[in-house]
């Protein structure tokens, strides 16, 4: 509040955009500027009328316009009225030039011309209106609309149901999601943190690069969406959808793939919902209400080397309630209040983790989602406007046991990882994010025109975490000689213990030390407090040239569960420099370039795991339940590993973690730099062609490493390549992306529209990012932003440089739609992608995971290329009084391509052991063809 008071007093009030803008010039029939003309904007989303007067050069500009189609009307005494219709895009500046004829002219209204090329921005990405979205099959989750844009691909196989997408080489946990101006990014991991159905959306925007200083907290892209508002007319929809069941084709891979992967037998989704909006007071107070209940039923077939488990069926049922409420109040000309509520709570029962064993190992309950709300104030004057918003984002992400609540989970590595006993790890997690954001924009005239904008963002992220294992531990059977003796089977044990837990002598230096490491329920309530400020200027020194100058600074305090600051990331200055040149002077063609620095918003996962007394023992012995270490068992495992690989380290019981991990005193934030150069040109006011070069490279990363010199085996937080408080040298984190992108699109005219893109790219380095996606969840696939295992041990660095998992040499995308006069619409979306690199991963006995690169990264070939064609067929039956009945048929993967998307990259199951027989075999495949049926009644 202290910062807020100072900022308000100084007049500097930042927020993500929820509106668009309109600019242009008014000329007479001879092309001479018309000063003093009245420019008025009206439309379904505009409360009342917005107006301004043209200046001496005939120019005008109107901001804070809701996205949608508006009518621009220009009037002046002695001249005829001129009108134009234009689409105002979310966070876009539309340009409209209007010509006014003299009263003596036979014409009464002259239609102006507009452009879809934003002459004020260097931003890459795309905008998609509710109308355009309805004509394409883009799934029922709003974030997937971003996949229509070049450079955006799915981040498959993320753990625990997390979702994200790769944007120009950044991982799926490095984007920022904004809903109605609220930061709705997942608090713990930085993945997608909100679900919204298509019927709630007014406009969707994805910024893949080149974005302004007001946008931050992402190394990848910005997903920006605004939900619908009401209007002066009462209107709404009732809709229902059904997908799956008998509409889905069979899986071609029932007898293929790795045995540890369950096979999806059934996946059926049904939806029923409504949305309605209208006036409470015409032109003053509007409302919008929407609700959508989504239910899903799945059945998976468990495949396992254990004959007692192989073939069992695991059902999963879920119910998600999505809702939205918005009130828009326009008390006076130039002022608006917008209150918004968006919710997506979901409950899942049955197989809430990947089923690999008996029912007790996967049966449970998941609770995810939450409710967000915001209050926004907008105010505008003749040459300025401002915004101020308070918002709160809430998330629950709990996975709790059912039938196996009290039983120890046993993973049998002698049977390919077969599972039995209890549920294993459970988590009960709740998160809250609070933001106060705002911005003020002023239009100034000196040495050309300036659009000067300043703002702030005050944010607090909090967590309330509880986690443990059923039965107090997780046990893995590592070795079984089959003789049936007391020492035939060797087990490993893993659990959480307290700050004073010890393994006893000789593991602890004190010769009197005894084993005393009780199993506990790990609990933590840490938080982050961050402050962001920006200043930017869109300067037009001439009519053809725009220069964008901006800088953003972020500061974050990472605080442990006791409120003590573990470390601070200060003065993260991020410059944004760009230019746009109108090379034909018509407001429809540009060459542009930008340099941008982006800083990461560090998710809470790091402070939860590294500064909350998280201590995890791993012990080895001959008991399936007892946790005390046994030196003889360790010696046997060591001999076994070194017989296969003489360089293998000894197998020793340890406790890793501590109260507070050491942090380099010079620790600085993760950032990436981006260079973007491109051009766009328009032909016949209908076709837009573009090309660009993108270079994005990681400048610095935050990661942890194991202090191999410490008797406690502590980790430390560092910038790899720049600091090493433990005296261990780790190389710099490298991630380097290059791409050449070409686009073409046709605006909607004569009933049809289309757009195509081609992208060639290369992604190299030794660091995947916030999510390590190699080989999916069963490879190195680890979702622990800033504390992944990439730099944990020196041996993990060997052969680690090469082609990263997001490297796709070729991507081709095409989509379009055709409308017939009698109400039929056909839309299609085609995506072709080349395969991703394969690495030879080796098992590390100390970690129990596949963290070793046995050959240089990405040199073992590629996964197959994939092609997917989705279609949307809709028929709108006109009824009375603007009522419509719309029937929808959406076919996903029309060609039924079921190509392998992820392969098994595990070369062995034990360090130096025999080769995995399924190495390079299929793990995951494209989902079979599916049909979604829908019906919507609109009034």
PDB file of N, CA and C in Angstrom, residues 775-863:
ATOM      1  N   UNK A 775      11.908 -36.776 -23.631  1.00  0.00           N
ATOM      2  CA  UNK A 775      11.305 -38.093 -23.427  1.00  0.00           C
ATOM      3  C   UNK A 775      10.061 -38.075 -22.560  1.00  0.00           C
ATOM      4  N   UNK A 776       9.499 -36.912 -22.314  1.00  0.00           N
ATOM      5  CA  UNK A 776       8.283 -36.846 -21.510  1.00  0.00           C
ATOM      6  C   UNK A 776       8.549 -37.124 -20.044  1.00  0.00           C
ATOM      7  N   UNK A 777       7.472 -37.407 -19.316  1.00  0.00           N
ATOM      8  CA  UNK A 777       7.574 -37.605 -17.867  1.00  0.00           C
ATOM      9  C   UNK A 777       8.445 -38.796 -17.503  1.00  0.00           C
ATOM     10  N   UNK A 778       8.642 -39.742 -18.428  1.00  0.00           N
ATOM     11  CA  UNK A 778       9.457 -40.915 -18.140  1.00  0.00           C
ATOM     12  C   UNK A 778      10.885 -40.776 -18.651  1.00  0.00           C
ATOM     13  N   UNK A 779      11.230 -39.592 -19.165  1.00  0.00           N
ATOM     14  CA  UNK A 779      12.614 -39.337 -19.517  1.00  0.00           C
ATOM     15  C   UNK A 779      13.215 -38.477 -18.429  1.00  0.00           C
ATOM     16  N   UNK A 780      13.783 -37.326 -18.830  1.00  0.00           N
ATOM     17  CA  UNK A 780      14.220 -36.369 -17.815  1.00  0.00           C
ATOM     18  C   UNK A 780      13.062 -35.460 -17.434  1.00  0.00           C
ATOM     19  N   UNK A 781      11.870 -35.719 -17.980  1.00  0.00           N
ATOM     20  CA  UNK A 781      10.727 -34.825 -17.863  1.00  0.00           C
ATOM     21  C   UNK A 781      10.442 -34.354 -16.447  1.00  0.00           C
ATOM     22  N   UNK A 782      11.037 -33.255 -16.047  1.00  0.00           N
ATOM     23  CA  UNK A 782      10.926 -32.748 -14.690  1.00  0.00           C
ATOM     24  C   UNK A 782      10.376 -31.334 -14.734  1.00  0.00           C
ATOM     25  N   UNK A 783       9.323 -31.086 -13.967  1.00  0.00           N
ATOM     26  CA  UNK A 783       8.721 -29.763 -13.876  1.00  0.00           C
ATOM     27  C   UNK A 783       9.020 -29.195 -12.497  1.00  0.00           C
ATOM     28  N   UNK A 784      10.210 -28.645 -12.352  1.00  0.00           N
ATOM     29  CA  UNK A 784      10.642 -27.959 -11.136  1.00  0.00           C
ATOM     30  C   UNK A 784      11.393 -26.706 -11.562  1.00  0.00           C
ATOM     31  N   UNK A 785      10.667 -25.641 -11.962  1.00  0.00           N
ATOM     32  CA  UNK A 785      11.332 -24.453 -12.503  1.00  0.00           C
ATOM     33  C   UNK A 785      12.415 -23.921 -11.577  1.00  0.00           C
ATOM     34  N   UNK A 786      13.596 -23.711 -12.146  1.00  0.00           N
ATOM     35  CA  UNK A 786      14.766 -23.160 -11.472  1.00  0.00           C
ATOM     36  C   UNK A 786      15.452 -24.134 -10.528  1.00  0.00           C
ATOM     37  N   UNK A 787      14.912 -25.323 -10.332  1.00  0.00           N
ATOM     38  CA  UNK A 787      15.592 -26.345  -9.528  1.00  0.00           C
ATOM     39  C   UNK A 787      15.478 -27.707 -10.206  1.00  0.00           C
ATOM     40  N   UNK A 788      15.483 -27.705 -11.554  1.00  0.00           N
ATOM     41  CA  UNK A 788      15.548 -28.965 -12.283  1.00  0.00           C
ATOM     42  C   UNK A 788      16.923 -29.594 -12.084  1.00  0.00           C
ATOM     43  N   UNK A 789      17.065 -30.821 -12.561  1.00  0.00           N
ATOM     44  CA  UNK A 789      18.298 -31.571 -12.318  1.00  0.00           C
ATOM     45  C   UNK A 789      19.390 -31.296 -13.342  1.00  0.00           C
ATOM     46  N   UNK A 790      19.174 -30.354 -14.273  1.00  0.00           N
ATOM     47  CA  UNK A 790      20.109 -30.159 -15.386  1.00  0.00           C
ATOM     48  C   UNK A 790      21.540 -29.906 -14.923  1.00  0.00           C
ATOM     49  N   UNK A 791      21.727 -29.192 -13.784  1.00  0.00           N
ATOM     50  CA  UNK A 791      23.070 -28.864 -13.302  1.00  0.00           C
ATOM     51  C   UNK A 791      23.304 -29.429 -11.902  1.00  0.00           C
ATOM     52  N   UNK A 792      22.578 -30.459 -11.533  1.00  0.00           N
ATOM     53  CA  UNK A 792      22.703 -30.982 -10.170  1.00  0.00           C
ATOM     54  C   UNK A 792      24.064 -31.626  -9.918  1.00  0.00           C
ATOM     55  N   UNK A 793      24.580 -32.355 -10.879  1.00  0.00           N
ATOM     56  CA  UNK A 793      25.855 -33.053 -10.709  1.00  0.00           C
ATOM     57  C   UNK A 793      26.740 -32.813 -11.924  1.00  0.00           C
ATOM     58  N   UNK A 794      28.050 -32.779 -11.750  1.00  0.00           N
ATOM     59  CA  UNK A 794      28.941 -32.570 -12.901  1.00  0.00           C
ATOM     60  C   UNK A 794      28.747 -33.608 -14.007  1.00  0.00           C
ATOM     61  N   UNK A 795      28.418 -34.868 -13.631  1.00  0.00           N
ATOM     62  CA  UNK A 795      28.266 -35.896 -14.670  1.00  0.00           C
ATOM     63  C   UNK A 795      27.034 -35.662 -15.544  1.00  0.00           C
ATOM     64  N   UNK A 796      26.069 -34.832 -15.057  1.00  0.00           N
ATOM     65  CA  UNK A 796      24.895 -34.542 -15.879  1.00  0.00           C
ATOM     66  C   UNK A 796      25.240 -33.595 -17.033  1.00  0.00           C
ATOM     67  N   UNK A 797      26.393 -32.937 -16.952  1.00  0.00           N
ATOM     68  CA  UNK A 797      26.794 -31.973 -17.970  1.00  0.00           C
ATOM     69  C   UNK A 797      27.450 -32.655 -19.165  1.00  0.00           C
ATOM     70  N   UNK A 798      27.996 -33.841 -18.943  1.00  0.00           N
ATOM     71  CA  UNK A 798      28.700 -34.556 -20.011  1.00  0.00           C
ATOM     72  C   UNK A 798      27.738 -34.828 -21.167  1.00  0.00           C
ATOM     73  N   UNK A 799      28.116 -34.446 -22.380  1.00  0.00           N
ATOM     74  CA  UNK A 799      27.323 -34.645 -23.598  1.00  0.00           C
ATOM     75  C   UNK A 799      25.996 -33.877 -23.592  1.00  0.00           C
ATOM     76  N   UNK A 800      25.829 -32.892 -22.693  1.00  0.00           N
ATOM     77  CA  UNK A 800      24.509 -32.262 -22.554  1.00  0.00           C
ATOM     78  C   UNK A 800      24.231 -31.175 -23.587  1.00  0.00           C
ATOM     79  N   UNK A 801      25.247 -30.739 -24.348  1.00  0.00           N
ATOM     80  CA  UNK A 801      25.019 -29.708 -25.360  1.00  0.00           C
ATOM     81  C   UNK A 801      24.615 -30.345 -26.686  1.00  0.00           C
ATOM     82  N   UNK A 802      23.587 -29.789 -27.296  1.00  0.00           N
ATOM     83  CA  UNK A 802      23.141 -30.288 -28.594  1.00  0.00           C
ATOM     84  C   UNK A 802      21.761 -29.755 -28.929  1.00  0.00           C
ATOM     85  N   UNK A 803      21.058 -30.480 -29.772  1.00  0.00           N
ATOM     86  CA  UNK A 803      19.704 -30.092 -30.160  1.00  0.00           C
ATOM     87  C   UNK A 803      18.750 -30.350 -29.004  1.00  0.00           C
ATOM     88  N   UNK A 804      18.007 -29.322 -28.609  1.00  0.00           N
ATOM     89  CA  UNK A 804      17.073 -29.450 -27.493  1.00  0.00           C
ATOM     90  C   UNK A 804      15.759 -30.081 -27.950  1.00  0.00           C
ATOM     91  N   UNK A 805      14.954 -30.506 -26.972  1.00  0.00           N
ATOM     92  CA  UNK A 805      13.757 -31.283 -27.291  1.00  0.00           C
ATOM     93  C   UNK A 805      12.722 -30.476 -28.065  1.00  0.00           C
ATOM     94  N   UNK A 806      12.793 -29.133 -28.027  1.00  0.00           N
ATOM     95  CA  UNK A 806      11.839 -28.315 -28.768  1.00  0.00           C
ATOM     96  C   UNK A 806      12.274 -27.996 -30.179  1.00  0.00           C
ATOM     97  N   UNK A 807      13.375 -28.582 -30.637  1.00  0.00           N
ATOM     98  CA  UNK A 807      13.864 -28.284 -31.992  1.00  0.00           C
ATOM     99  C   UNK A 807      12.979 -28.959 -33.036  1.00  0.00           C
ATOM    100  N   UNK A 808      12.293 -28.153 -33.831  1.00  0.00           N
ATOM    101  CA  UNK A 808      11.512 -28.641 -34.971  1.00  0.00           C
ATOM    102  C   UNK A 808      11.951 -27.834 -36.182  1.00  0.00           C
ATOM    103  N   UNK A 809      12.572 -28.482 -37.127  1.00  0.00           N
ATOM    104  CA  UNK A 809      13.125 -27.754 -38.265  1.00  0.00           C
ATOM    105  C   UNK A 809      12.024 -27.087 -39.098  1.00  0.00           C
ATOM    106  N   UNK A 810      10.910 -27.755 -39.292  1.00  0.00           N
ATOM    107  CA  UNK A 810       9.887 -27.232 -40.189  1.00  0.00           C
ATOM    108  C   UNK A 810       8.516 -27.276 -39.516  1.00  0.00           C
ATOM    109  N   UNK A 811       7.786 -26.175 -39.659  1.00  0.00           N
ATOM    110  CA  UNK A 811       6.400 -26.114 -39.205  1.00  0.00           C
ATOM    111  C   UNK A 811       5.581 -25.390 -40.269  1.00  0.00           C
ATOM    112  N   UNK A 812       4.490 -26.007 -40.662  1.00  0.00           N
ATOM    113  CA  UNK A 812       3.585 -25.400 -41.633  1.00  0.00           C
ATOM    114  C   UNK A 812       2.184 -25.411 -41.036  1.00  0.00           C
ATOM    115  N   UNK A 813       1.523 -24.254 -41.070  1.00  0.00           N
ATOM    116  CA  UNK A 813       0.172 -24.145 -40.542  1.00  0.00           C
ATOM    117  C   UNK A 813      -0.711 -23.432 -41.559  1.00  0.00           C
ATOM    118  N   UNK A 814      -1.942 -23.894 -41.688  1.00  0.00           N
ATOM    119  CA  UNK A 814      -2.908 -23.257 -42.574  1.00  0.00           C
ATOM    120  C   UNK A 814      -4.287 -23.397 -41.967  1.00  0.00           C
ATOM    121  N   UNK A 815      -5.059 -22.339 -42.029  1.00  0.00           N
ATOM    122  CA  UNK A 815      -6.452 -22.417 -41.594  1.00  0.00           C
ATOM    123  C   UNK A 815      -7.275 -21.426 -42.395  1.00  0.00           C
ATOM    124  N   UNK A 816      -8.556 -21.698 -42.465  1.00  0.00           N
ATOM    125  CA  UNK A 816      -9.446 -20.824 -43.216  1.00  0.00           C
ATOM    126  C   UNK A 816     -10.890 -21.240 -43.036  1.00  0.00           C
ATOM    127  N   UNK A 817     -11.787 -20.418 -43.565  1.00  0.00           N
ATOM    128  CA  UNK A 817     -13.218 -20.692 -43.440  1.00  0.00           C
ATOM    129  C   UNK A 817     -13.956 -20.111 -44.630  1.00  0.00           C
ATOM    130  N   UNK A 818     -15.056 -20.780 -45.014  1.00  0.00           N
ATOM    131  CA  UNK A 818     -15.939 -20.308 -46.098  1.00  0.00           C
ATOM    132  C   UNK A 818     -17.369 -20.298 -45.583  1.00  0.00           C
ATOM    133  N   UNK A 819     -18.097 -19.208 -45.907  1.00  0.00           N
ATOM    134  CA  UNK A 819     -19.482 -19.062 -45.471  1.00  0.00           C
ATOM    135  C   UNK A 819     -20.391 -19.010 -46.688  1.00  0.00           C
ATOM    136  N   UNK A 820     -21.447 -19.825 -46.670  1.00  0.00           N
ATOM    137  CA  UNK A 820     -22.466 -19.770 -47.703  1.00  0.00           C
ATOM    138  C   UNK A 820     -23.636 -18.901 -47.232  1.00  0.00           C
ATOM    139  N   UNK A 821     -24.341 -18.306 -48.175  1.00  0.00           N
ATOM    140  CA  UNK A 821     -25.443 -17.409 -47.829  1.00  0.00           C
ATOM    141  C   UNK A 821     -26.569 -18.111 -47.082  1.00  0.00           C
ATOM    142  N   UNK A 822     -26.720 -19.410 -47.312  1.00  0.00           N
ATOM    143  CA  UNK A 822     -27.849 -20.117 -46.696  1.00  0.00           C
ATOM    144  C   UNK A 822     -27.538 -20.601 -45.274  1.00  0.00           C
ATOM    145  N   UNK A 823     -26.355 -20.202 -44.712  1.00  0.00           N
ATOM    146  CA  UNK A 823     -26.095 -20.469 -43.307  1.00  0.00           C
ATOM    147  C   UNK A 823     -25.055 -21.515 -43.007  1.00  0.00           C
ATOM    148  N   UNK A 824     -24.456 -22.135 -44.033  1.00  0.00           N
ATOM    149  CA  UNK A 824     -23.459 -23.176 -43.810  1.00  0.00           C
ATOM    150  C   UNK A 824     -22.062 -22.555 -43.775  1.00  0.00           C
ATOM    151  N   UNK A 825     -21.232 -22.998 -42.809  1.00  0.00           N
ATOM    152  CA  UNK A 825     -19.848 -22.545 -42.682  1.00  0.00           C
ATOM    153  C   UNK A 825     -18.928 -23.754 -42.585  1.00  0.00           C
ATOM    154  N   UNK A 826     -17.842 -23.733 -43.348  1.00  0.00           N
ATOM    155  CA  UNK A 826     -16.839 -24.792 -43.285  1.00  0.00           C
ATOM    156  C   UNK A 826     -15.502 -24.177 -42.919  1.00  0.00           C
ATOM    157  N   UNK A 827     -14.887 -24.675 -41.852  1.00  0.00           N
ATOM    158  CA  UNK A 827     -13.571 -24.212 -41.437  1.00  0.00           C
ATOM    159  C   UNK A 827     -12.612 -25.383 -41.330  1.00  0.00           C
ATOM    160  N   UNK A 828     -11.330 -25.125 -41.549  1.00  0.00           N
ATOM    161  CA  UNK A 828     -10.326 -26.181 -41.483  1.00  0.00           C
ATOM    162  C   UNK A 828      -9.028 -25.620 -40.914  1.00  0.00           C
ATOM    163  N   UNK A 829      -8.291 -26.496 -40.250  1.00  0.00           N
ATOM    164  CA  UNK A 829      -7.013 -26.128 -39.642  1.00  0.00           C
ATOM    165  C   UNK A 829      -6.036 -27.272 -39.867  1.00  0.00           C
ATOM    166  N   UNK A 830      -4.946 -27.006 -40.592  1.00  0.00           N
ATOM    167  CA  UNK A 830      -3.943 -28.018 -40.926  1.00  0.00           C
ATOM    168  C   UNK A 830      -2.618 -27.647 -40.283  1.00  0.00           C
ATOM    169  N   UNK A 831      -1.963 -28.637 -39.641  1.00  0.00           N
ATOM    170  CA  UNK A 831      -0.655 -28.420 -39.027  1.00  0.00           C
ATOM    171  C   UNK A 831       0.271 -29.569 -39.428  1.00  0.00           C
ATOM    172  N   UNK A 832       1.428 -29.209 -39.979  1.00  0.00           N
ATOM    173  CA  UNK A 832       2.489 -30.184 -40.243  1.00  0.00           C
ATOM    174  C   UNK A 832       3.713 -29.767 -39.448  1.00  0.00           C
ATOM    175  N   UNK A 833       4.335 -30.729 -38.745  1.00  0.00           N
ATOM    176  CA  UNK A 833       5.525 -30.449 -37.951  1.00  0.00           C
ATOM    177  C   UNK A 833       6.543 -31.564 -38.140  1.00  0.00           C
ATOM    178  N   UNK A 834       7.789 -31.177 -38.319  1.00  0.00           N
ATOM    179  CA  UNK A 834       8.843 -32.188 -38.361  1.00  0.00           C
ATOM    180  C   UNK A 834       9.106 -32.699 -36.950  1.00  0.00           C
ATOM    181  N   UNK A 835       9.760 -33.845 -36.856  1.00  0.00           N
ATOM    182  CA  UNK A 835       9.968 -34.507 -35.575  1.00  0.00           C
ATOM    183  C   UNK A 835      11.004 -33.809 -34.707  1.00  0.00           C
ATOM    184  N   UNK A 836      11.105 -34.275 -33.476  1.00  0.00           N
ATOM    185  CA  UNK A 836      12.016 -33.686 -32.492  1.00  0.00           C
ATOM    186  C   UNK A 836      13.212 -34.613 -32.248  1.00  0.00           C
ATOM    187  N   UNK A 837      14.336 -34.075 -31.759  1.00  0.00           N
ATOM    188  CA  UNK A 837      15.551 -34.884 -31.577  1.00  0.00           C
ATOM    189  C   UNK A 837      15.382 -35.964 -30.504  1.00  0.00           C
ATOM    190  N   UNK A 838      16.125 -37.040 -30.676  1.00  0.00           N
ATOM    191  CA  UNK A 838      16.159 -38.149 -29.719  1.00  0.00           C
ATOM    192  C   UNK A 838      17.545 -38.192 -29.077  1.00  0.00           C
ATOM    193  N   UNK A 839      17.563 -38.375 -27.768  1.00  0.00           N
ATOM    194  CA  UNK A 839      18.821 -38.485 -27.027  1.00  0.00           C
ATOM    195  C   UNK A 839      18.922 -39.865 -26.379  1.00  0.00           C
ATOM    196  N   UNK A 840      20.130 -40.333 -26.177  1.00  0.00           N
ATOM    197  CA  UNK A 840      20.348 -41.612 -25.493  1.00  0.00           C
ATOM    198  C   UNK A 840      20.548 -41.322 -24.008  1.00  0.00           C
ATOM    199  N   UNK A 841      19.508 -41.594 -23.211  1.00  0.00           N
ATOM    200  CA  UNK A 841      19.519 -41.281 -21.788  1.00  0.00           C
ATOM    201  C   UNK A 841      19.930 -42.489 -20.967  1.00  0.00           C
ATOM    202  N   UNK A 842      20.801 -42.236 -19.977  1.00  0.00           N
ATOM    203  CA  UNK A 842      21.250 -43.299 -19.093  1.00  0.00           C
ATOM    204  C   UNK A 842      20.703 -43.114 -17.686  1.00  0.00           C
ATOM    205  N   UNK A 843      20.486 -44.226 -17.019  1.00  0.00           N
ATOM    206  CA  UNK A 843      19.950 -44.231 -15.652  1.00  0.00           C
ATOM    207  C   UNK A 843      21.047 -43.859 -14.661  1.00  0.00           C
ATOM    208  N   UNK A 844      20.698 -43.003 -13.691  1.00  0.00           N
ATOM    209  CA  UNK A 844      21.636 -42.632 -12.632  1.00  0.00           C
ATOM    210  C   UNK A 844      21.133 -43.224 -11.333  1.00  0.00           C
ATOM    211  N   UNK A 845      21.908 -44.166 -10.762  1.00  0.00           N
ATOM    212  CA  UNK A 845      21.416 -44.912  -9.604  1.00  0.00           C
ATOM    213  C   UNK A 845      21.196 -44.009  -8.396  1.00  0.00           C
ATOM    214  N   UNK A 846      22.031 -42.978  -8.228  1.00  0.00           N
ATOM    215  CA  UNK A 846      21.870 -42.097  -7.084  1.00  0.00           C
ATOM    216  C   UNK A 846      20.593 -41.285  -7.148  1.00  0.00           C
ATOM    217  N   UNK A 847      20.153 -40.927  -8.349  1.00  0.00           N
ATOM    218  CA  UNK A 847      18.941 -40.126  -8.523  1.00  0.00           C
ATOM    219  C   UNK A 847      17.715 -40.988  -8.779  1.00  0.00           C
ATOM    220  N   UNK A 848      17.952 -42.202  -9.270  1.00  0.00           N
ATOM    221  CA  UNK A 848      16.816 -43.045  -9.610  1.00  0.00           C
ATOM    222  C   UNK A 848      16.073 -42.536 -10.828  1.00  0.00           C
ATOM    223  N   UNK A 849      16.764 -41.761 -11.670  1.00  0.00           N
ATOM    224  CA  UNK A 849      16.125 -41.201 -12.863  1.00  0.00           C
ATOM    225  C   UNK A 849      17.123 -41.231 -14.013  1.00  0.00           C
ATOM    226  N   UNK A 850      16.637 -40.799 -15.181  1.00  0.00           N
ATOM    227  CA  UNK A 850      17.433 -40.894 -16.403  1.00  0.00           C
ATOM    228  C   UNK A 850      18.013 -39.523 -16.734  1.00  0.00           C
ATOM    229  N   UNK A 851      19.156 -39.218 -16.101  1.00  0.00           N
ATOM    230  CA  UNK A 851      19.739 -37.886 -16.187  1.00  0.00           C
ATOM    231  C   UNK A 851      21.059 -37.859 -16.934  1.00  0.00           C
ATOM    232  N   UNK A 852      21.553 -38.993 -17.397  1.00  0.00           N
ATOM    233  CA  UNK A 852      22.850 -39.051 -18.065  1.00  0.00           C
ATOM    234  C   UNK A 852      22.679 -39.049 -19.581  1.00  0.00           C
ATOM    235  N   UNK A 853      23.501 -38.261 -20.268  1.00  0.00           N
ATOM    236  CA  UNK A 853      23.530 -38.293 -21.726  1.00  0.00           C
ATOM    237  C   UNK A 853      24.687 -39.204 -22.131  1.00  0.00           C
ATOM    238  N   UNK A 854      24.351 -40.397 -22.589  1.00  0.00           N
ATOM    239  CA  UNK A 854      25.379 -41.376 -22.927  1.00  0.00           C
ATOM    240  C   UNK A 854      26.077 -41.028 -24.236  1.00  0.00           C
ATOM    241  N   UNK A 855      25.391 -40.283 -25.109  1.00  0.00           N
ATOM    242  CA  UNK A 855      25.956 -39.749 -26.337  1.00  0.00           C
ATOM    243  C   UNK A 855      25.584 -38.267 -26.399  1.00  0.00           C
ATOM    244  N   UNK A 856      26.259 -37.485 -27.266  1.00  0.00           N
ATOM    245  CA  UNK A 856      25.891 -36.065 -27.357  1.00  0.00           C
ATOM    246  C   UNK A 856      24.383 -35.880 -27.568  1.00  0.00           C
ATOM    247  N   UNK A 857      23.834 -34.913 -26.901  1.00  0.00           N
ATOM    248  CA  UNK A 857      22.403 -34.649 -26.881  1.00  0.00           C
ATOM    249  C   UNK A 857      21.836 -34.508 -28.301  1.00  0.00           C
ATOM    250  N   UNK A 858      20.709 -35.169 -28.529  1.00  0.00           N
ATOM    251  CA  UNK A 858      19.967 -35.003 -29.768  1.00  0.00           C
ATOM    252  C   UNK A 858      20.565 -35.634 -30.995  1.00  0.00           C
ATOM    253  N   UNK A 859      21.467 -36.631 -30.836  1.00  0.00           N
ATOM    254  CA  UNK A 859      22.160 -37.225 -31.984  1.00  0.00           C
ATOM    255  C   UNK A 859      21.657 -38.620 -32.337  1.00  0.00           C
ATOM    256  N   UNK A 860      20.560 -39.054 -31.734  1.00  0.00           N
ATOM    257  CA  UNK A 860      20.055 -40.408 -31.979  1.00  0.00           C
ATOM    258  C   UNK A 860      18.853 -40.427 -32.926  1.00  0.00           C
ATOM    259  N   UNK A 861      18.819 -39.464 -33.837  1.00  0.00           N
ATOM    260  CA  UNK A 861      17.725 -39.413 -34.806  1.00  0.00           C
ATOM    261  C   UNK A 861      16.604 -38.500 -34.332  1.00  0.00           C
ATOM    262  N   UNK A 862      15.428 -38.651 -34.949  1.00  0.00           N
ATOM    263  CA  UNK A 862      14.275 -37.811 -34.641  1.00  0.00           C
ATOM    264  C   UNK A 862      13.004 -38.645 -34.582  1.00  0.00           C
ATOM    265  N   UNK A 863      12.041 -38.106 -33.862  1.00  0.00           N
ATOM    266  CA  UNK A 863      10.712 -38.706 -33.892  1.00  0.00           C
ATOM    267  C   UNK A 863      10.101 -38.454 -35.270  1.00  0.00           C
TER     268      UNK A 863
END
